[in-house]
XYZ file of C-alpha atoms in Angstrom:
754
model
C -69.483 145.740 -95.675
C -70.791 143.728 -92.755
C -70.786 145.556 -89.280
C -70.180 144.466 -85.866
C -72.497 144.411 -83.137
C -71.985 143.464 -78.909
C -74.545 142.132 -77.012
C -75.549 140.297 -73.906
C -77.059 137.278 -73.189
C -80.350 138.286 -73.066
C -81.932 134.582 -71.989
C -79.093 133.443 -69.972
C -77.652 130.569 -71.915
C -73.934 131.007 -72.704
C -73.769 132.387 -69.272
C -74.732 128.968 -67.703
C -71.803 127.470 -70.028
C -69.294 130.044 -68.318
C -70.717 128.990 -64.745
C -70.085 125.536 -65.413
C -66.746 126.120 -66.947
C -66.030 128.215 -63.969
C -67.471 125.435 -61.346
C -65.484 122.731 -62.844
C -62.407 124.088 -63.070
C -62.338 124.675 -59.258
C -64.650 121.021 -57.633
C -61.958 118.928 -60.100
C -58.785 119.999 -58.532
C -60.093 120.137 -55.290
C -61.606 117.147 -55.344
C -57.825 115.452 -56.551
C -56.246 117.388 -53.786
C -58.685 118.103 -51.087
C -60.397 114.518 -50.346
C -60.035 113.131 -47.155
C -58.077 110.023 -46.971
C -59.573 106.866 -46.299
C -60.105 107.055 -42.602
C -59.865 103.049 -42.615
C -56.678 102.988 -44.114
C -55.004 105.332 -41.733
C -57.029 102.978 -38.815
C -55.342 99.875 -40.400
C -51.692 101.119 -40.607
C -52.119 102.821 -36.822
C -52.897 98.916 -36.004
C -50.505 97.765 -37.715
C -48.199 100.414 -35.863
C -49.842 99.307 -32.635
C -47.245 96.199 -31.744
C -44.369 98.599 -31.541
C -45.442 101.860 -31.093
C -48.170 101.182 -28.860
C -47.005 102.685 -25.726
C -45.670 106.196 -27.367
C -47.217 109.527 -27.354
C -47.594 110.716 -30.624
C -49.535 107.294 -31.215
C -51.773 107.505 -28.882
C -52.298 111.310 -29.908
C -52.668 110.309 -33.813
C -55.171 107.568 -32.557
C -57.439 110.373 -30.641
C -56.775 113.126 -33.058
C -58.546 110.213 -35.671
C -61.328 109.455 -33.995
C -62.256 112.659 -33.040
C -61.694 114.963 -35.831
C -64.431 116.650 -37.762
C -62.569 118.404 -40.971
C -62.815 115.256 -43.008
C -66.721 115.233 -42.379
C -66.734 118.970 -43.628
C -64.350 118.154 -46.150
C -66.644 115.927 -47.976
C -69.739 117.777 -47.573
C -68.432 121.045 -49.247
C -67.024 118.716 -51.971
C -69.967 117.272 -52.320
C -72.039 120.234 -52.836
C -69.626 121.576 -55.440
C -70.254 118.373 -57.247
C -73.739 118.565 -56.970
C -74.022 122.374 -58.224
C -71.431 121.361 -61.436
C -73.807 118.476 -62.265
C -76.532 120.896 -62.288
C -75.138 123.275 -64.518
C -74.125 120.544 -66.970
C -77.972 119.034 -66.889
C -79.171 122.701 -67.444
C -76.502 123.797 -70.075
C -77.531 120.002 -72.013
C -80.834 121.011 -72.021
C -80.631 124.351 -73.564
C -81.742 125.011 -77.055
C -79.163 125.762 -80.069
C -79.318 129.280 -81.053
C -77.144 129.101 -83.584
C -77.470 126.480 -86.364
C -75.934 126.229 -89.782
C -78.851 127.543 -91.839
C -79.974 124.452 -94.517
C -82.753 125.406 -96.852
C -83.471 121.845 -97.502
C -84.503 120.821 -93.893
C -87.074 124.031 -93.880
C -88.631 122.016 -97.083
C -88.142 118.403 -95.571
C -86.345 117.619 -98.943
C -83.158 115.161 -99.125
C -79.907 117.423 -100.204
C -79.629 117.616 -104.230
C -83.534 117.794 -105.199
C -84.566 118.784 -107.988
C -86.369 121.941 -109.336
C -89.679 120.291 -109.494
C -89.506 118.507 -106.401
C -88.591 121.740 -104.528
C -91.640 123.545 -106.107
C -94.211 120.563 -105.486
C -92.942 120.660 -101.706
C -93.551 124.102 -101.363
C -96.424 123.905 -102.985
C -97.911 121.581 -100.390
C -96.603 123.283 -97.226
C -97.559 126.444 -97.874
C -100.687 125.546 -98.576
C -100.586 123.797 -95.216
C -98.730 126.969 -93.623
C -100.289 130.160 -95.523
C -101.347 132.558 -92.941
C -104.894 133.465 -94.775
C -105.800 129.355 -94.179
C -105.082 129.311 -90.325
C -100.775 128.183 -90.666
C -97.968 129.783 -88.765
C -97.188 133.262 -90.225
C -93.464 132.689 -88.863
C -93.003 129.157 -90.422
C -94.414 130.533 -93.894
C -91.904 133.215 -94.471
C -88.937 130.552 -93.397
C -90.577 128.685 -96.454
C -90.751 131.199 -99.055
C -87.016 132.060 -98.126
C -86.298 128.586 -98.497
C -87.525 128.319 -101.436
C -86.148 131.364 -102.806
C -82.587 129.767 -101.588
C -83.252 127.373 -103.596
C -84.911 128.478 -106.896
C -83.329 132.315 -107.067
C -79.919 132.228 -108.813
C -78.611 135.363 -106.350
C -80.284 133.972 -103.243
C -78.567 130.286 -104.137
C -75.451 132.458 -104.546
C -75.636 134.313 -101.135
C -76.667 130.999 -99.116
C -73.509 128.801 -100.698
C -71.439 131.780 -100.014
C -72.479 133.186 -96.717
C -74.738 130.691 -95.439
C -77.712 132.875 -95.827
C -79.839 133.771 -98.650
C -79.985 137.551 -97.623
C -75.828 137.900 -97.893
C -73.708 138.899 -95.379
C -74.805 139.450 -91.907
C -74.235 141.703 -89.197
C -70.845 140.403 -86.898
C -72.181 139.795 -83.559
C -69.881 138.946 -80.418
C -72.211 137.655 -77.485
C -70.702 138.292 -74.003
C -71.017 135.097 -71.559
C -73.081 137.749 -68.789
C -76.726 138.058 -68.363
C -77.979 140.991 -69.424
C -79.171 142.069 -66.207
C -75.554 143.047 -64.656
C -75.528 146.001 -67.094
C -79.282 147.502 -66.190
C -79.023 150.347 -64.567
C -81.169 149.353 -62.065
C -78.727 146.954 -60.534
C -75.427 149.227 -61.477
C -75.001 149.943 -57.797
C -75.278 146.288 -56.910
C -72.524 145.173 -59.621
C -70.040 148.049 -58.909
C -70.072 147.081 -54.811
C -69.666 143.709 -55.890
C -66.604 144.500 -58.215
C -64.921 146.640 -55.697
C -65.744 143.988 -52.689
C -63.711 141.594 -54.807
C -61.199 143.380 -56.531
C -59.951 146.345 -53.835
C -60.234 144.898 -50.353
C -60.388 140.738 -50.994
C -57.668 140.317 -53.421
C -55.463 142.931 -51.969
C -55.741 141.430 -48.539
C -55.078 137.571 -49.755
C -51.689 138.968 -51.993
C -50.769 140.682 -48.703
C -51.311 138.008 -46.605
C -49.096 136.043 -48.380
C -46.623 138.059 -49.199
C -46.223 139.386 -45.500
C -45.774 135.550 -44.873
C -43.653 134.435 -47.544
C -40.761 137.354 -46.858
C -40.976 136.525 -42.867
C -40.115 132.817 -43.170
C -37.153 130.691 -45.297
C -37.895 127.920 -47.357
C -37.731 125.453 -44.590
C -40.505 127.508 -42.847
C -38.212 128.934 -40.106
C -38.752 132.773 -39.317
C -35.702 134.803 -41.005
C -35.697 136.396 -37.691
C -34.544 133.420 -36.039
C -32.258 132.479 -38.653
C -30.357 135.944 -37.965
C -30.634 134.949 -34.411
C -29.067 131.596 -34.339
C -25.963 133.392 -36.974
C -25.712 136.101 -34.373
C -24.815 133.797 -31.349
C -23.044 131.109 -33.144
C -21.023 133.327 -34.448
C -20.372 134.798 -31.328
C -19.584 131.718 -29.135
C -17.715 129.127 -31.861
C -17.793 126.340 -28.937
C -21.019 126.385 -27.658
C -21.701 123.854 -24.824
C -25.106 122.281 -24.441
C -26.215 124.822 -21.367
C -26.238 127.354 -23.977
C -26.859 125.328 -26.510
C -30.350 125.088 -24.635
C -30.283 128.763 -24.126
C -30.289 130.005 -27.949
C -32.883 127.107 -29.086
C -35.767 128.272 -26.788
C -35.037 131.789 -27.631
C -36.252 131.227 -31.403
C -39.139 134.078 -32.393
C -40.966 130.557 -32.711
C -42.416 130.672 -29.461
C -42.989 134.589 -29.281
C -46.607 135.086 -29.392
C -45.352 138.738 -31.088
C -43.861 136.551 -34.055
C -45.719 133.727 -33.860
C -49.808 133.106 -33.342
C -49.109 129.761 -32.684
C -47.230 130.714 -29.325
C -49.240 131.881 -26.043
C -48.783 133.459 -22.837
C -51.395 132.175 -20.183
C -52.138 133.962 -17.034
C -50.893 130.935 -15.065
C -47.680 130.952 -16.405
C -46.450 133.419 -13.219
C -47.241 130.624 -11.010
C -46.651 127.329 -12.839
C -43.370 128.730 -14.592
C -41.464 129.427 -11.037
C -42.611 126.007 -9.361
C -41.008 123.988 -12.607
C -37.652 126.018 -11.883
C -37.726 125.255 -8.526
C -37.985 121.944 -9.269
C -35.297 121.822 -12.063
C -32.652 123.673 -10.046
C -30.065 125.706 -11.498
C -31.506 126.993 -15.156
C -29.464 130.666 -15.317
C -32.650 132.568 -14.301
C -30.961 135.484 -13.132
C -29.073 135.696 -16.638
C -30.170 139.260 -17.984
C -28.627 138.454 -21.521
C -31.666 139.242 -24.232
C -33.139 137.774 -25.222
C -33.106 135.185 -22.686
C -34.062 136.983 -20.043
C -37.492 137.626 -21.583
C -40.565 135.795 -20.874
C -41.268 133.761 -23.493
C -37.962 132.577 -23.953
C -37.352 131.363 -20.149
C -41.129 130.030 -20.620
C -39.439 127.687 -23.705
C -36.611 126.809 -21.792
C -38.674 125.730 -18.949
C -41.031 123.257 -21.135
C -38.005 121.518 -23.011
C -35.460 120.960 -19.855
C -38.902 119.423 -18.174
C -39.406 117.246 -21.275
C -35.546 116.312 -21.019
C -36.255 115.188 -17.349
C -39.606 113.454 -17.853
C -41.213 115.432 -15.061
C -45.096 115.651 -15.308
C -46.770 118.846 -15.870
C -49.961 120.279 -15.664
C -53.192 120.135 -17.842
C -52.620 123.649 -18.718
C -49.030 123.706 -19.976
C -48.609 120.629 -20.942
C -50.094 121.392 -24.741
C -47.462 124.476 -24.416
C -44.529 121.964 -24.181
C -45.920 119.617 -26.667
C -45.452 122.851 -29.123
C -41.963 123.475 -27.774
C -40.782 120.246 -28.766
C -42.193 119.773 -31.877
C -40.663 122.860 -33.338
C -37.369 122.018 -31.789
C -35.998 119.612 -34.260
C -36.638 121.452 -37.398
C -35.097 124.281 -35.136
C -31.690 122.466 -34.826
C -31.515 121.807 -38.691
C -31.859 125.024 -39.293
C -28.901 126.039 -36.746
C -26.678 123.194 -38.011
C -27.284 124.616 -42.005
C -26.052 128.123 -40.051
C -22.693 126.301 -38.519
C -22.531 125.104 -42.068
C -22.758 128.389 -43.206
C -20.313 130.452 -40.729
C -17.643 127.122 -41.896
C -17.992 128.114 -45.615
C -17.769 131.553 -44.963
C -14.680 131.027 -42.737
C -12.630 128.858 -45.119
C -13.563 130.912 -48.205
C -12.874 134.736 -46.974
C -10.765 133.882 -43.732
C -10.488 136.447 -40.775
C -13.746 134.600 -39.595
C -14.320 132.830 -36.739
C -15.886 129.219 -37.750
C -18.038 127.477 -35.598
C -16.297 124.458 -33.586
C -17.122 120.639 -34.321
C -18.292 120.395 -31.019
C -21.118 123.119 -31.300
C -22.349 121.271 -34.652
C -22.191 117.709 -33.153
C -24.264 119.003 -30.016
C -27.083 120.482 -32.030
C -27.440 116.762 -33.360
C -26.922 115.023 -29.998
C -29.608 117.581 -28.957
C -31.916 116.825 -31.613
C -31.864 112.824 -30.253
C -32.235 113.715 -26.510
C -35.478 115.937 -27.938
C -36.620 113.260 -29.449
C -35.920 110.486 -27.040
C -37.000 112.815 -23.969
C -33.766 112.156 -22.149
C -30.990 113.840 -20.751
C -27.438 114.054 -21.983
C -26.037 112.081 -19.730
C -28.687 109.476 -19.266
C -27.927 105.823 -20.619
C -29.330 104.722 -24.107
C -31.293 101.599 -22.654
C -33.889 104.302 -21.255
C -35.157 104.471 -24.927
C -36.848 101.081 -24.157
C -40.075 100.324 -22.988
C -40.129 99.438 -19.025
C -37.134 100.387 -18.397
C -36.579 103.268 -15.407
C -33.274 104.377 -13.999
C -33.067 101.762 -11.075
C -33.255 98.902 -13.285
C -30.214 99.864 -14.871
C -28.180 98.672 -11.651
C -28.649 95.220 -13.479
C -27.458 96.129 -16.854
C -24.348 98.033 -15.614
C -22.997 94.834 -12.974
C -19.669 93.135 -13.329
C -21.632 89.623 -14.823
C -23.255 91.513 -18.245
C -21.595 95.321 -18.537
C -24.344 96.604 -20.854
C -24.213 99.975 -21.545
C -25.501 100.583 -24.694
C -28.183 98.778 -27.278
C -25.802 97.206 -29.060
C -24.384 94.871 -25.983
C -28.106 94.115 -25.392
C -28.876 93.021 -28.764
C -24.797 90.817 -28.642
C -25.925 88.897 -25.411
C -27.162 85.682 -25.200
C -30.457 85.139 -24.984
C -30.921 82.977 -21.963
C -28.177 85.907 -20.270
C -30.572 88.518 -21.613
C -33.354 86.880 -20.414
C -31.731 86.308 -16.774
C -30.627 90.022 -17.086
C -34.154 91.328 -17.389
C -35.772 89.074 -14.970
C -36.875 92.214 -13.350
C -39.780 92.153 -16.592
C -42.609 89.531 -17.131
C -43.077 87.885 -20.125
C -45.189 90.069 -21.951
C -42.902 92.956 -20.813
C -39.699 91.552 -22.218
C -40.919 90.280 -25.269
C -42.182 93.953 -25.480
C -39.211 95.344 -24.908
C -37.544 92.093 -27.453
C -40.069 93.606 -30.044
C -39.578 97.774 -30.247
C -35.641 96.689 -29.508
C -36.044 94.127 -33.025
C -37.389 97.940 -34.708
C -34.616 99.832 -34.302
C -32.022 100.625 -37.068
C -28.948 98.842 -37.751
C -26.789 100.786 -40.858
C -23.737 98.921 -42.473
C -21.843 101.995 -43.794
C -19.244 100.996 -46.926
C -17.028 104.043 -48.220
C -15.347 104.288 -51.518
C -12.460 107.579 -51.722
C -11.783 108.506 -55.857
C -11.227 111.457 -57.410
C -13.476 112.360 -60.543
C -13.378 113.823 -63.819
C -9.663 112.791 -62.987
C -6.895 110.789 -65.550
C -6.240 108.832 -62.186
C -9.358 108.640 -60.135
C -6.966 107.019 -57.383
C -4.420 109.254 -57.045
C -5.192 112.197 -54.696
C -3.374 115.417 -55.272
C -3.114 118.683 -53.870
C -6.413 120.947 -54.142
C -8.361 117.966 -55.932
C -11.531 117.530 -55.485
C -12.209 114.010 -53.440
C -15.656 112.066 -53.489
C -16.134 109.581 -51.005
C -19.130 107.682 -52.234
C -20.735 106.402 -48.923
C -23.245 103.696 -49.296
C -25.460 103.068 -46.407
C -27.780 99.857 -46.110
C -30.267 100.094 -43.581
C -31.388 96.381 -41.598
C -33.470 95.871 -38.717
C -31.852 94.775 -35.012
C -34.065 91.888 -35.382
C -31.968 89.819 -37.973
C -28.984 90.313 -35.411
C -31.360 88.157 -33.188
C -32.439 85.334 -35.903
C -28.511 85.107 -36.853
C -27.811 84.337 -33.003
C -31.102 80.974 -33.129
C -29.802 80.439 -36.752
C -26.278 80.043 -35.736
C -25.082 76.007 -34.765
C -23.589 75.695 -31.410
C -20.462 76.131 -31.115
C -17.737 72.566 -31.087
C -14.131 72.376 -30.019
C -13.835 72.110 -33.961
C -15.657 75.006 -34.985
C -14.037 77.063 -32.244
C -10.551 75.780 -33.374
C -11.139 76.997 -37.201
C -13.097 80.546 -35.734
C -9.503 81.172 -34.280
C -8.070 80.675 -37.688
C -10.300 82.909 -39.643
C -9.831 84.995 -37.165
C -5.795 85.171 -37.605
C -6.278 85.456 -41.287
C -8.451 88.070 -40.968
C -6.821 89.592 -39.351
C -5.283 91.294 -42.346
C -8.182 92.619 -45.015
C -8.335 91.235 -48.133
C -7.292 94.129 -50.052
C -4.403 94.421 -47.595
C -2.875 91.136 -48.765
C -3.693 92.472 -52.280
C -1.358 95.721 -51.616
C 1.494 92.845 -50.034
C 1.553 90.804 -52.703
C 2.113 93.349 -55.649
C 4.877 94.731 -53.066
C 6.462 91.643 -52.486
C 6.186 90.912 -56.510
C 7.508 94.477 -57.027
C 10.590 94.019 -54.319
C 11.500 90.922 -55.851
C 11.873 92.147 -59.102
C 14.030 95.108 -57.681
C 16.259 92.383 -55.704
C 17.371 90.825 -59.199
C 17.788 93.942 -60.918
C 19.816 95.277 -58.103
C 21.752 91.573 -58.156
C 22.633 92.099 -61.743
C 23.990 95.592 -61.396
C 26.810 95.299 -59.223
C 27.720 91.997 -61.681
C 28.248 94.464 -64.798
C 29.849 96.606 -62.579
C 32.315 94.248 -61.971
C 33.048 93.132 -65.249
C 33.389 96.524 -66.734
C 36.011 96.809 -63.935
C 37.470 93.556 -65.083
C 37.896 94.964 -68.579
C 39.761 97.547 -67.212
C 42.025 96.348 -65.037
C 42.401 93.629 -68.125
C 43.443 96.567 -70.238
C 45.503 98.425 -68.035
C 47.542 96.230 -65.871
C 46.183 92.365 -66.235
C 46.039 91.376 -62.411
C 44.262 88.563 -60.672
C 41.880 90.453 -59.562
C 40.236 91.109 -63.008
C 40.871 87.828 -64.018
C 39.016 86.658 -60.527
C 35.675 88.666 -61.593
C 36.339 87.271 -65.390
C 35.920 83.384 -64.102
C 33.254 84.789 -61.962
C 31.376 86.273 -64.359
C 31.990 82.836 -66.772
C 30.299 80.791 -63.640
C 27.262 83.294 -64.041
C 27.292 83.163 -67.124
C 27.578 78.742 -67.500
C 24.542 78.919 -64.848
C 22.595 80.987 -66.950
C 23.288 77.877 -69.807
C 22.232 75.252 -68.063
C 19.176 76.726 -66.949
C 18.090 77.783 -70.875
C 19.391 73.997 -72.020
C 16.719 72.816 -69.315
C 14.206 74.687 -71.765
C 12.884 73.198 -75.011
C 14.111 73.945 -78.732
C 11.330 75.748 -79.425
C 11.760 77.998 -76.261
C 15.719 78.340 -77.070
C 15.066 79.428 -80.636
C 12.960 82.752 -79.077
C 16.926 84.302 -78.515
C 16.508 85.854 -82.255
C 16.470 89.046 -82.496
C 12.853 88.743 -84.392
C 11.773 86.012 -81.732
C 12.227 88.899 -79.225
C 10.667 91.835 -80.830
C 7.005 89.404 -81.391
C 7.571 88.778 -77.998
C 7.939 92.098 -76.742
C 5.330 93.389 -79.230
C 2.875 90.693 -77.722
C 3.329 91.735 -74.347
C 2.858 95.606 -75.436
C -0.126 94.461 -76.408
C -1.436 92.555 -73.654
C -0.008 95.842 -71.057
C -2.063 97.937 -73.736
C -4.905 96.151 -73.298
C -4.881 95.681 -69.638
C -4.571 99.801 -69.586
C -7.718 100.141 -72.196
C -9.699 97.360 -70.028
C -8.600 99.818 -66.885
C -9.523 103.117 -68.283
C -13.213 101.431 -69.870
C -13.994 100.107 -66.121
C -12.840 104.056 -65.167
C -15.001 105.218 -67.646
C -18.012 103.227 -67.053
C -17.694 103.752 -63.774
C -17.663 107.698 -64.353
C -21.029 107.202 -66.765
C -22.385 105.586 -63.737
C -22.025 108.028 -61.262
C -22.970 110.691 -64.133
C -26.551 109.198 -64.075
C -26.925 108.360 -60.798
C -26.561 112.314 -60.089
C -28.662 112.761 -63.003
C -31.322 110.311 -61.764
C -30.872 112.100 -58.455
C -31.602 115.223 -59.180
C -34.848 114.549 -61.560
C -36.242 111.845 -58.734
C -38.126 113.154 -56.101
C -37.446 110.142 -53.387
C -40.239 110.378 -50.431
C -38.779 111.816 -46.804
C -41.376 108.839 -45.290
C -39.087 106.351 -44.604
C -39.586 104.641 -41.157
C -41.458 106.078 -37.833
C -39.671 106.547 -34.885
C -39.944 105.100 -31.614
C -40.375 107.776 -29.318
C -42.073 107.403 -25.740
C -42.473 111.550 -24.928
C -42.042 112.885 -28.330
C -45.796 114.597 -29.544
C -45.492 114.154 -33.121
C -44.961 111.245 -35.226
C -40.851 111.523 -36.308
C -39.012 109.824 -39.353
C -36.221 108.418 -39.523
C -33.366 110.728 -40.537
C -29.521 110.689 -40.516
C -26.395 113.086 -40.898
C -23.735 112.025 -42.991
C -20.206 114.209 -42.985
C -16.977 113.884 -42.884
C -14.225 115.460 -40.084
C -11.061 116.277 -38.729
C -11.481 115.173 -35.059
C -7.930 116.420 -34.530
C -8.266 119.966 -35.253
C -12.294 120.015 -34.466
C -13.471 120.955 -37.810
C -15.991 120.124 -40.568
C -14.366 118.499 -43.937
C -17.487 118.211 -45.621
C -20.699 120.041 -45.295
C -23.563 117.727 -43.332
C -25.745 116.019 -45.355
C -29.516 115.245 -43.981
C -30.306 111.920 -45.544
C -34.050 111.609 -45.429
C -34.733 109.388 -47.379
C -33.555 106.004 -46.195
C -35.379 103.188 -46.377
C -33.175 100.285 -47.309
C -30.178 101.239 -49.382
C -29.096 104.800 -50.016
C -25.914 105.786 -52.031
C -24.800 109.623 -50.500
C -21.609 111.760 -52.051
C -19.676 113.600 -49.896
C -17.273 116.252 -51.771
C -14.496 118.617 -50.633
C -11.267 119.873 -51.717
C -8.079 117.853 -51.162
C -5.654 119.787 -48.277
C -2.867 121.562 -50.327
C -0.004 120.257 -48.531
C 0.730 116.661 -49.169
C 1.077 114.005 -47.126
C -1.004 111.472 -45.026
C -4.505 113.130 -43.325
C -6.837 111.035 -40.472
C -10.230 112.114 -40.759
C -13.581 110.429 -39.892
C -17.094 108.987 -41.928
C -19.775 110.488 -39.222
C -23.355 108.858 -39.160
C -25.384 110.187 -36.569
C -28.379 109.961 -36.075
C -31.334 112.532 -35.542
C -33.811 110.922 -33.622
C -32.068 107.921 -31.569
C -29.498 107.823 -29.079
C -25.947 105.128 -29.083
C -26.440 104.104 -32.773
C -23.880 106.863 -34.094
C -20.908 105.327 -36.368
C -17.796 106.626 -36.717
C -15.391 105.029 -39.429
C -11.759 106.399 -40.182
C -10.793 107.645 -43.598
C -7.411 107.694 -44.416
C -6.431 110.696 -46.827
C -2.589 110.572 -48.787
C -2.101 113.371 -50.834
C 0.325 113.509 -53.475
C 2.418 116.591 -55.348
C -0.061 118.020 -57.916
C 1.395 117.367 -61.641
C 2.806 120.202 -63.021
C 1.036 121.391 -66.593
C 2.479 121.304 -69.588
C 2.783 124.654 -71.562
C 3.680 123.315 -75.139
C 1.776 119.694 -75.402
C 1.726 118.525 -78.672
C -2.038 118.216 -78.071
C -2.247 122.155 -78.229
C -0.400 122.625 -81.262
C -3.566 122.952 -83.438
C -4.659 125.939 -85.654
C -6.432 128.284 -85.334
C -7.956 128.369 -88.933
C -8.439 126.781 -91.995
C -6.764 128.991 -93.728
C -3.695 128.485 -92.077
C -3.851 124.997 -92.376
C -3.750 125.749 -95.946
C -1.366 127.811 -95.639
C 0.817 125.103 -93.827
C 0.145 122.733 -96.993
C 0.912 125.127 -99.388
C 4.164 126.572 -98.100
C 5.338 122.761 -96.948
C 4.468 122.183 -101.000
C 6.857 125.056 -102.253
C 9.675 123.500 -99.797
C 9.466 120.589 -101.292
C 9.652 121.619 -104.879
C 12.330 123.632 -103.927
C 14.389 121.226 -102.582
C 13.674 118.605 -105.638
C 14.901 121.907 -108.120
C 18.059 121.541 -106.059
C 18.319 117.757 -106.409
C 18.079 118.231 -110.227
C 20.397 120.935 -110.370
């Protein structure tokens, strides 16, 4: 039996194959993921945003970073070097000789396969004379010729060649290791051990340990777990949190502590500049001894955030620290909202826990808007626009215009708007209109239903209610276009508008309901009119049977008059209609009516089924699709980073100050987005007034609140003995029932025969 042999690559050929594949596995994916984007494309994108966002802080920082950054150059150089090494190794491999080739004696003798024995002998004679060692030929070549001649002429050698691929019979199986032989050489043993120890005992454990230590310190949203626990402690401790307290809790996050985050820094100049900013800000609870609010990092972060909201200038020494604090705040506020939602769910499920009030969660949302726009809570939303200062607001709040919000500014006529903003030059006025036109205008439509139920429009106690909210984003510039396209008002159009306004006071769906109600009332009235007549007839019959008095006769006469009236009405109809009074005709008519009613019910069921299938498909698509969170850049004059438009959508009971559904952070609203909000209906029947609330996490003054009326009915009683559940457990029981029925029938037949 042939043995086995392991050998290293003495020539180094197989090692080059291994090295080429290893370098290719690194270079190809790295090029796909790490190759820097085209700087020209980024420059073109920034150039397209310049008309609207040219004055924003983040725009200037991004433009400066793209011009001064040399990181893309280093990435390109490293990747090009890797490709050069890969191509060199591939070229080296292509030039290597093939060591393991299939043995073919015909090729050795320069003959075609299937040559005759005479041709083989003749060719061997010619080549042997040429390569014989005694005549100055190549000895190795002569041995190959002899071996090939033997493989083709000797029967045993020919069988070995056909079976094992070698005339000498089975060879020793050799396994090559794709490493050069110098690695296992005794001279290089210490160096090889040193490299192995450094790679597998130092570098690999350090990399894995660093990754693991970082992963256990951060949550899925890249927020420190200690910060999440801090937020949970203070939100549980203070269910109703005002804005001042909220700022203190936010700036106490461990992201701003240099001991927990290396990006945070404490500078020697902080002891001079931070107290100076505190004096300019005024009362910010400096003397509060409650930890961690009294720690230096928390105090510094709070001062820097408040100076950002006040739009105060800071020195260049701490300007970078201020940008770091401001950039972290939106993600931290989102984490605080998540913590508030978790506490609310725990309080509703377990009971006995204090849930955060609705004002606390909404203050987090308001603070996010304030941080992005760099404005305090009481400031006007108009200050989000360029060239607007505090002294300019008096022109807007005057008795003539009364403009306090962005919507008021959009709804003004162009002449009035230009007259109000006369303090702006023509270029500045055009820039204000351009920026205002880029602001979002959201159209919100709601649909209330109970999915996975027979009657999706009937809300019963304890059922899961689904509110489907359709959000459509438009630009406020479309409002300007509508104003410009609208024709000038005339007396006729004014009269028509007044008429339309009167008719539009009642909505379409209300008119339909009213029509249905009127029809139902008319039917009820007809039925109630017939009922007293029958009662009087019954009384008259009794009176005639008993005494035969005048009252009974009068009632009978009245009934005859009514019958005559009915007969007169019936006589006005056609004879064909009169023939329908027969019982068969009436049965056919009732069957047709029942068929049409059944078709209508079936049509309604099909519509509900299609709607249910569409909602299921929509959910499946939402689970499978990964939409980009890049929506539209936010216009923010003082935010140091490019921010995308995101929204919070939730349902709340503003009377009880509680959340009904958890806030949904809508991060994919580019044009249209459909969001489903689910919540359990109240356990008690009655009418409830909720609110569907849409809040921006970036803009002030664009929030929307839409009322949601909920009429909760009593849940249907569950039938214990419903016929559809009377199903035999096994087929044997069915057979037994059939057999027993057959036996009973046969016994009855025998009794009848007897």
